[in-house]
CSV table of C-alpha atoms in Angstrom, one decimal:
chain,number,residue,atom,x,y,z
A,228,MET,CA,27.7,-12.7,7.5
A,229,LEU,CA,26.9,-9.5,9.8
A,230,THR,CA,24.7,-10.3,12.6
A,231,LEU,CA,21.4,-7.2,13.3
A,232,ALA,CA,20.8,-7.9,17.1
A,233,CYS,CA,18.2,-5.1,19.0
A,234,ASN,CA,16.6,-6.1,22.3
A,235,ARG,CA,14.7,-9.1,21.2
A,236,LEU,CA,15.2,-9.5,17.6
A,237,ARG,CA,18.3,-10.7,16.3
A,238,ILE,CA,18.9,-11.4,13.1
A,239,VAL,CA,21.9,-13.0,11.0
A,240,PHE,CA,22.3,-12.4,7.2
A,241,THR,CA,24.6,-14.1,4.7
A,242,PHE,CA,25.6,-13.0,1.7
A,243,ALA,CA,26.8,-15.0,-1.0
A,244,ALA,CA,28.2,-15.0,-4.1
A,245,SER,CA,27.0,-16.1,-7.2
A,246,ARG,CA,29.0,-17.2,-10.4
A,247,LYS,CA,26.6,-14.7,-12.6
A,248,LYS,CA,28.0,-11.3,-12.7
A,249,GLY,CA,26.7,-8.7,-10.5
A,250,GLN,CA,24.5,-11.0,-8.5
A,251,CYS,CA,24.1,-12.1,-4.6
A,252,TYR,CA,22.3,-14.4,-2.4
A,253,VAL,CA,20.7,-13.3,0.9
A,254,TYR,CA,20.2,-16.2,3.9
A,255,ALA,CA,18.7,-15.4,7.2
A,256,GLN,CA,17.9,-16.5,9.8
A,257,CYS,CA,15.4,-14.7,13.4
A,258,THR,CA,15.1,-15.4,16.9
A,259,HIS,CA,11.5,-13.5,16.9
A,260,ARG,CA,8.7,-15.8,15.4
A,261,THR,CA,6.1,-12.3,14.5
A,262,LEU,CA,8.8,-10.8,12.0
A,263,THR,CA,9.0,-12.2,8.3
A,264,PHE,CA,11.2,-11.4,5.6
A,265,SER,CA,8.6,-10.5,3.1
A,266,THR,CA,9.6,-6.8,3.9
A,267,ILE,CA,13.3,-6.9,3.9
A,268,PHE,CA,13.8,-8.9,0.9
A,269,ARG,CA,11.9,-6.7,-0.9
A,270,GLU,CA,13.4,-4.3,0.3
A,271,LEU,CA,16.9,-5.5,-1.0
A,272,ARG,CA,15.8,-6.7,-4.1
A,273,ILE,CA,15.1,-3.8,-5.3
A,274,ASN,CA,17.5,-1.2,-4.0
A,275,SER,CA,19.9,-3.9,-5.6
A,276,ILE,CA,19.3,-5.3,-8.3
A,277,ARG,CA,20.8,-3.4,-12.1
A,278,LEU,CA,18.9,-3.5,-15.7
A,279,GLN,CA,19.6,-2.7,-18.9
A,280,CYS,CA,18.2,0.4,-20.4
A,281,TRP,CA,15.4,-1.0,-23.0
A,282,LYS,CA,16.9,2.2,-25.3
A,283,CYS,CA,21.0,2.1,-25.1
A,284,GLY,CA,21.1,-1.0,-23.1
A,285,CYS,CA,23.4,0.5,-20.8
A,286,GLU,CA,23.4,-0.9,-16.9
A,287,ILE,CA,20.8,1.2,-15.1
A,288,GLN,CA,19.8,0.4,-11.4
A,289,ALA,CA,16.1,-0.5,-11.2
A,290,SER,CA,14.4,1.6,-9.6
A,291,SER,CA,15.7,4.3,-11.9
A,292,LEU,CA,12.8,6.4,-14.0
A,293,ILE,CA,15.6,7.8,-16.2
A,294,CYS,CA,18.3,6.0,-17.9
A,295,SER,CA,21.0,9.4,-16.9
A,296,HIS,CA,23.2,8.0,-20.5
A,297,CYS,CA,20.5,8.6,-22.6
A,298,ASN,CA,17.4,10.6,-21.5
A,299,THR,CA,15.0,7.7,-21.6
A,300,LEU,CA,11.9,7.0,-19.7
A,301,GLN,CA,12.2,3.5,-18.4
A,302,LYS,CA,9.9,0.6,-18.4
A,303,PRO,CA,7.8,-0.2,-14.8
A,304,ASP,CA,9.6,-2.7,-13.3
A,305,LYS,CA,7.3,-5.9,-12.7
A,306,ARG,CA,8.8,-6.6,-9.4
A,307,SER,CA,8.2,-3.2,-7.9
A,308,ASN,CA,5.1,-2.8,-5.8
A,309,TYR,CA,3.3,0.4,-4.7
A,310,PHE,CA,5.4,1.4,-2.1
A,311,HIS,CA,8.1,1.1,-5.1
A,312,VAL,CA,6.6,2.5,-7.0
A,313,LEU,CA,6.1,5.6,-5.7
A,314,GLY,CA,9.2,5.5,-3.6
A,315,ILE,CA,8.0,6.1,0.4
A,316,LYS,CA,8.8,3.5,2.7
A,317,GLU,CA,6.6,0.2,2.8
A,318,GLY,CA,4.2,0.1,6.1
A,319,PHE,CA,0.9,0.6,7.6
A,320,GLN,CA,2.2,4.1,8.5
A,321,VAL,CA,1.9,7.0,5.7
A,322,GLU,CA,2.6,9.8,5.5
A,323,ASP,CA,0.1,12.0,3.7
A,324,ARG,CA,2.4,14.8,2.5
A,325,GLU,CA,5.2,12.4,1.7
A,326,LEU,CA,2.4,10.7,-0.2
A,327,ARG,CA,0.8,13.3,-2.0
A,328,THR,CA,4.4,15.0,-2.6
A,329,LYS,CA,5.6,11.6,-4.4
A,330,TYR,CA,3.0,11.8,-6.2
A,331,ARG,CA,2.5,15.1,-7.3
A,332,LYS,CA,6.2,14.9,-8.9
A,333,LEU,CA,5.8,12.2,-10.2
A,334,GLN,CA,3.0,12.7,-12.4
A,335,ASN,CA,4.5,16.2,-13.3
A,336,ILE,CA,7.4,13.5,-14.8
A,337,LEU,CA,5.5,11.2,-16.3
A,338,HIS,CA,2.7,13.4,-17.2
A,339,PRO,CA,2.6,11.9,-21.2
A,340,ASP,CA,2.1,15.7,-23.3
A,341,ARG,CA,5.9,15.5,-21.9
A,342,PHE,CA,7.1,12.7,-24.1
A,343,SER,CA,4.7,14.3,-27.0
A,344,ALA,CA,7.3,14.7,-28.8
A,345,LYS,CA,9.3,11.7,-28.3
A,346,ASN,CA,8.4,8.0,-30.3
A,347,ALA,CA,5.4,5.9,-29.6
A,348,ASP,CA,7.3,3.3,-27.5
A,349,GLU,CA,8.1,6.7,-24.8
A,350,LEU,CA,4.6,7.8,-25.3
A,351,GLU,CA,2.8,4.1,-24.5
A,352,ILE,CA,5.1,3.9,-20.9
A,353,SER,CA,4.7,7.2,-19.9
A,354,GLU,CA,1.0,5.9,-20.6
A,355,GLN,CA,1.4,3.3,-18.8
A,356,TYR,CA,3.3,4.5,-15.8
A,357,SER,CA,1.2,6.9,-15.3
A,358,ALA,CA,-1.3,4.7,-15.1
A,359,LEU,CA,0.4,2.9,-12.5
A,360,VAL,CA,0.9,5.5,-10.2
A,361,ASN,CA,-2.1,7.1,-10.2
A,362,MET,CA,-3.3,3.1,-8.9
A,363,ALA,CA,-0.4,3.3,-6.7
A,364,TYR,CA,-1.3,6.3,-5.0
A,365,SER,CA,-4.8,5.6,-5.0
A,366,VAL,CA,-4.8,1.9,-2.7
A,367,LEU,CA,-2.3,3.3,-0.4
A,368,LEU,CA,-4.4,6.7,0.2
A,369,GLU,CA,-6.7,5.0,2.2
A,370,PRO,CA,-6.5,3.5,4.8
A,371,LEU,CA,-8.1,-0.3,4.6
A,372,ALA,CA,-7.0,-0.1,1.1
A,373,ARG,CA,-3.2,0.0,2.0
A,374,GLY,CA,-4.1,-2.6,4.9
A,375,LEU,CA,-5.3,-4.9,2.4
A,376,TYR,CA,-2.8,-4.4,-0.3
A,377,MET,CA,-0.3,-5.2,2.7
A,378,LEU,CA,-1.9,-8.2,3.4
A,379,HIS,CA,-1.9,-9.3,0.1
A,380,LEU,CA,2.1,-8.4,0.4
A,381,GLN,CA,2.0,-11.2,1.7
A,382,GLY,CA,0.1,-13.8,0.6
A,383,ILE,CA,-3.5,-13.4,2.2
A,384,ASN,CA,-6.3,-12.3,0.4
A,385,LEU,CA,-9.6,-11.6,1.9
A,386,GLU,CA,-12.3,-12.7,-0.7
A,387,GLU,CA,-15.8,-10.3,-1.1
A,388,ASN,CA,-17.3,-12.4,1.0
A,389,THR,CA,-15.2,-12.3,4.0
A,390,THR,CA,-17.1,-11.9,7.3
A,391,GLU,CA,-17.1,-11.3,11.2
A,392,THR,CA,-18.2,-14.3,13.2
A,393,ASP,CA,-18.4,-12.1,16.5
A,394,PRO,CA,-22.2,-11.7,17.1
A,395,GLN,CA,-21.2,-8.4,19.5
A,396,PHE,CA,-19.6,-7.0,16.7
A,397,LEU,CA,-22.4,-8.1,14.3
A,398,ALA,CA,-25.2,-7.0,16.4
A,399,GLU,CA,-23.8,-3.2,17.1
A,400,ILE,CA,-23.5,-3.4,13.4
A,401,MET,CA,-26.9,-4.4,12.5
A,402,GLU,CA,-28.3,-1.8,15.4
A,403,THR,CA,-26.2,1.9,13.4
A,404,ASN,CA,-27.3,0.2,10.3
A,405,GLU,CA,-31.2,0.7,11.4
A,406,GLU,CA,-30.1,3.6,13.2
A,407,LEU,CA,-29.3,5.6,9.9
A,408,ALA,CA,-32.3,4.0,8.3
A,409,MET,CA,-34.5,5.4,10.9
A,410,ALA,CA,-33.0,8.7,10.7
A,411,GLN,CA,-35.1,11.3,11.0
A,412,ASN,CA,-33.2,14.5,10.7
A,413,PRO,CA,-29.3,16.1,9.5
A,414,ASP,CA,-27.9,16.5,13.3
A,415,ASP,CA,-29.1,12.0,13.6
A,416,VAL,CA,-26.7,12.0,10.4
A,417,ARG,CA,-24.5,13.8,11.8
A,418,ARG,CA,-24.3,11.7,15.0
A,419,LEU,CA,-24.0,8.7,13.2
A,420,GLU,CA,-21.2,10.0,10.7
A,421,ASN,CA,-18.9,11.6,14.0
A,422,ALA,CA,-19.4,8.0,15.1
A,423,ASN,CA,-18.2,5.7,12.6
A,424,LYS,CA,-15.7,8.4,11.5
A,425,SER,CA,-14.4,7.7,15.7
A,426,MET,CA,-14.3,3.2,15.2
A,427,MET,CA,-12.6,3.5,12.1
A,428,ASN,CA,-9.6,6.0,13.9
A,429,LYS,CA,-9.8,3.9,16.0
A,430,LEU,CA,-9.7,0.4,13.7
A,431,THR,CA,-6.7,2.2,12.2
A,432,ARG,CA,-4.5,2.4,15.5
A,433,ASP,CA,-5.0,-1.4,16.0
A,434,VAL,CA,-4.4,-1.9,12.3
A,435,ALA,CA,-1.3,0.1,13.0
A,436,ASN,CA,0.1,-1.7,15.8
A,437,ALA,CA,-1.2,-5.3,14.7
A,438,PHE,CA,1.2,-4.6,11.6
A,439,SER,CA,4.1,-3.1,13.2
A,440,ALA,CA,4.1,-6.6,15.7
A,441,GLY,CA,4.3,-8.6,12.5
A,442,ASN,CA,1.0,-9.4,13.7
A,443,SER,CA,-0.6,-10.5,10.7
A,444,ASP,CA,-3.3,-12.2,11.6
A,445,ALA,CA,-4.8,-9.2,13.9
A,446,ALA,CA,-4.2,-6.9,11.4
A,447,LYS,CA,-6.5,-9.3,9.2
A,448,GLN,CA,-9.8,-9.4,11.7
A,449,GLY,CA,-9.5,-5.7,12.2
A,450,LEU,CA,-9.0,-4.9,8.5
A,451,ILE,CA,-12.5,-7.1,8.6
A,452,LYS,CA,-13.9,-5.0,10.8
A,453,MET,CA,-13.3,-1.8,8.8
A,454,LYS,CA,-14.7,-2.6,5.6
A,455,TYR,CA,-17.9,-3.1,8.0
A,456,TYR,CA,-17.5,0.7,8.8
A,457,SER,CA,-16.1,1.1,5.8
A,458,SER,CA,-19.4,0.7,4.0
A,459,ILE,CA,-22.0,2.1,6.8
A,460,GLY,CA,-19.4,5.0,5.9
A,461,THR,CA,-20.9,4.8,2.1
A,462,ARG,CA,-24.3,4.6,3.1
A,463,ILE,CA,-23.9,8.2,5.4
A,464,LYS,CA,-21.9,9.5,2.0
A,465,GLU,CA,-25.3,8.8,0.0
A,466,LEU,CA,-27.8,9.0,2.2
A,467,LYS,CA,-26.1,13.4,3.1
A,468,GLN,CA,-26.4,13.3,-0.9
A,469,LYS,CA,-30.0,12.3,-0.8
A,470,THR,CA,-31.2,14.7,1.6
A,471,GLY,CA,-28.7,17.6,0.6
A,472,ILE,CA,-27.0,17.3,4.4
A,473,GLU,CA,-24.3,20.0,4.1
């Protein structure tokens, strides 16, 4: 048994060996009511699982891209989420520079041109893996998509027609849309654009704090609001392109 404690948090891990070789089960208890163990268990699982290379059969870590025994590209692990695919810590707050660096490194390793001389299986795997990395990067790059994905990992999915019910908030959104529809000059459009970006930044901070506190409900409400402002941002972008505003 292993106990970890800090301030209001106390976690007790119990490790139990299985009769099957190489397997270990982890049980946990926690006194912090807002903490969920999904992230902890995912990290433990991915870091401890060992697989067999599909080509030579040697044992490798689940996170390995290339088999160290036969130098063969491995198939993507279906149990890995987008954070694991890109090799970054799971959480809402992501460093853009780290994300771009990991993405470019993986794309360089996985580019199909590198496997054109290999057999058809490896070439197909490289194409699938490269597409997966592209998808992971596109989702984790934007705060709204990243937040919705984190809720998805917790079993919470926002439907397309999910709406905010706060009358004051809806009135503000309606007013902004009306202002945008009546915008007559570039200065009006830029003012609305700056205001919209400021609100998105504020909501992004609120959602980050909610996830850090383990408050999925607050994160969900913040993301619902972000969807509204994201739609406004799309309208502003389209208007700028249509009118030639720089």
